Amino acid sequence: MTHTYYLLQVRIDANIKALFDRFDVNQSGRLDYRELRTCLHALGLDVTRCEAAEVLLSYDSDANGLMELLEFARRVCAANPSPTLTLTRIT
């Protein structure tokens, strides 16, 4: 029996990187829930600290409590599907 898996690949374009860098206030290369909340507010989403932390945790694939650029890009692409998101077939 052969299983087919799909790997989600995200190409990070300059706009996504610039948006991430704008809210990475301490330039750590990671967003904490406060930085993510500020980003979400700037995008017009009124979220509480708790809601921002929940969003972060739901996209925190390495479970370190922070959102790296790739995780951020996945979140942006999930909210706004575009050509920067592709599926690659793996058999």
mmCIF file of C-alpha atoms in Angstrom:
data_model
loop_
_atom_site.group_PDB
_atom_site.id
_atom_site.type_symbol
_atom_site.label_atom_id
_atom_site.label_comp_id
_atom_site.label_asym_id
_atom_site.label_seq_id
_atom_site.Cartn_x
_atom_site.Cartn_y
_atom_site.Cartn_z
ATOM 1 C CA MET A 1 0.000 0.000 0.000
ATOM 2 C CA THR A 2 1.340 3.402 -1.017
ATOM 3 C CA HIS A 3 0.479 6.532 0.917
ATOM 4 C CA THR A 4 0.513 9.959 -0.632
ATOM 5 C CA TYR A 5 1.494 12.880 1.572
ATOM 6 C CA TYR A 6 1.407 16.565 0.791
ATOM 7 C CA LEU A 7 4.028 18.898 2.150
ATOM 8 C CA LEU A 8 2.935 22.486 2.660
ATOM 9 C CA GLN A 9 5.587 24.781 1.289
ATOM 10 C CA VAL A 10 5.515 28.499 1.747
ATOM 11 C CA ARG A 11 7.603 30.819 -0.348
ATOM 12 C CA ILE A 12 8.332 33.846 1.763
ATOM 13 C CA ASP A 13 8.160 36.935 -0.391
ATOM 14 C CA ALA A 14 9.550 40.356 0.467
ATOM 15 C CA ASN A 15 6.155 41.670 1.628
ATOM 16 C CA ILE A 16 5.692 38.913 4.202
ATOM 17 C CA LYS A 17 9.279 39.359 5.442
ATOM 18 C CA ALA A 18 8.848 43.138 5.685
ATOM 19 C CA LEU A 19 5.603 42.737 7.634
ATOM 20 C CA PHE A 20 7.255 40.262 10.006
ATOM 21 C CA ASP A 21 10.282 42.524 10.521
ATOM 22 C CA ARG A 22 8.048 45.536 11.178
ATOM 23 C CA PHE A 23 6.515 43.851 14.224
ATOM 24 C CA ASP A 24 9.609 41.979 15.426
ATOM 25 C CA VAL A 25 10.399 44.932 17.677
ATOM 26 C CA ASN A 26 13.347 43.342 19.485
ATOM 27 C CA GLN A 27 14.731 41.927 16.200
ATOM 28 C CA SER A 28 14.925 38.417 17.654
ATOM 29 C CA GLY A 29 13.685 36.744 14.484
ATOM 30 C CA ARG A 30 10.630 35.590 16.439
ATOM 31 C CA LEU A 31 7.333 37.175 17.467
ATOM 32 C CA ASP A 32 6.056 36.745 20.988
ATOM 33 C CA TYR A 33 2.336 37.054 21.688
ATOM 34 C CA ARG A 34 2.662 40.809 22.380
ATOM 35 C CA GLU A 35 4.359 41.492 19.050
ATOM 36 C CA LEU A 36 1.835 39.266 17.278
ATOM 37 C CA ARG A 37 -1.032 41.095 18.980
ATOM 38 C CA THR A 38 0.350 44.440 17.784
ATOM 39 C CA CYS A 39 0.576 43.002 14.265
ATOM 40 C CA LEU A 40 -2.999 41.705 14.392
ATOM 41 C CA HIS A 41 -4.214 45.098 15.671
ATOM 42 C CA ALA A 42 -2.445 46.836 12.777
ATOM 43 C CA LEU A 43 -4.239 44.477 10.406
ATOM 44 C CA GLY A 44 -7.581 45.536 11.889
ATOM 45 C CA LEU A 45 -8.153 42.547 14.179
ATOM 46 C CA ASP A 46 -9.119 43.492 17.711
ATOM 47 C CA VAL A 47 -7.759 40.598 19.770
ATOM 48 C CA THR A 48 -7.084 40.218 23.466
ATOM 49 C CA ARG A 49 -3.728 39.078 24.860
ATOM 50 C CA CYS A 50 -5.228 35.650 25.404
ATOM 51 C CA GLU A 51 -6.533 35.445 21.830
ATOM 52 C CA ALA A 52 -3.158 36.519 20.438
ATOM 53 C CA ALA A 53 -1.483 33.807 22.528
ATOM 54 C CA GLU A 54 -3.966 31.238 21.181
ATOM 55 C CA VAL A 55 -3.242 32.287 17.586
ATOM 56 C CA LEU A 56 0.470 32.012 18.283
ATOM 57 C CA LEU A 57 0.138 28.547 19.797
ATOM 58 C CA SER A 58 -1.989 27.296 16.924
ATOM 59 C CA TYR A 59 0.787 28.130 14.416
ATOM 60 C CA ASP A 60 3.778 27.421 16.664
ATOM 61 C CA SER A 61 4.913 24.217 14.949
ATOM 62 C CA ASP A 62 8.033 23.791 17.074
ATOM 63 C CA ALA A 63 6.167 24.538 20.343
ATOM 64 C CA ASN A 64 8.685 27.087 21.605
ATOM 65 C CA GLY A 65 6.050 29.710 22.427
ATOM 66 C CA LEU A 66 7.271 32.053 19.693
ATOM 67 C CA MET A 67 6.374 32.546 16.045
ATOM 68 C CA GLU A 68 9.244 32.328 13.581
ATOM 69 C CA LEU A 69 9.105 33.780 10.079
ATOM 70 C CA LEU A 70 8.042 30.495 8.435
ATOM 71 C CA GLU A 71 5.229 30.010 10.963
ATOM 72 C CA PHE A 72 4.168 33.624 10.401
ATOM 73 C CA ALA A 73 4.188 33.116 6.627
ATOM 74 C CA ARG A 74 1.979 30.035 7.015
ATOM 75 C CA ARG A 75 -0.473 32.091 9.077
ATOM 76 C CA VAL A 76 -0.519 34.905 6.525
ATOM 77 C CA CYS A 77 -1.050 32.437 3.671
ATOM 78 C CA ALA A 78 -3.834 30.661 5.585
ATOM 79 C CA ALA A 79 -5.637 33.981 6.002
ATOM 80 C CA ASN A 80 -4.980 35.139 2.449
ATOM 81 C CA PRO A 81 -4.347 32.276 -0.016
ATOM 82 C CA SER A 82 -2.100 33.330 -2.840
ATOM 83 C CA PRO A 83 0.472 31.967 -5.274
ATOM 84 C CA THR A 84 3.058 32.018 -2.469
ATOM 85 C CA LEU A 85 1.471 28.838 -1.075
ATOM 86 C CA THR A 86 2.024 25.545 -2.856
ATOM 87 C CA LEU A 87 1.409 21.876 -2.182
ATOM 88 C CA THR A 88 4.090 19.391 -3.104
ATOM 89 C CA ARG A 89 3.173 15.739 -3.559
ATOM 90 C CA ILE A 90 5.347 13.241 -1.714
ATOM 91 C CA THR A 91 4.897 9.493 -2.250
#
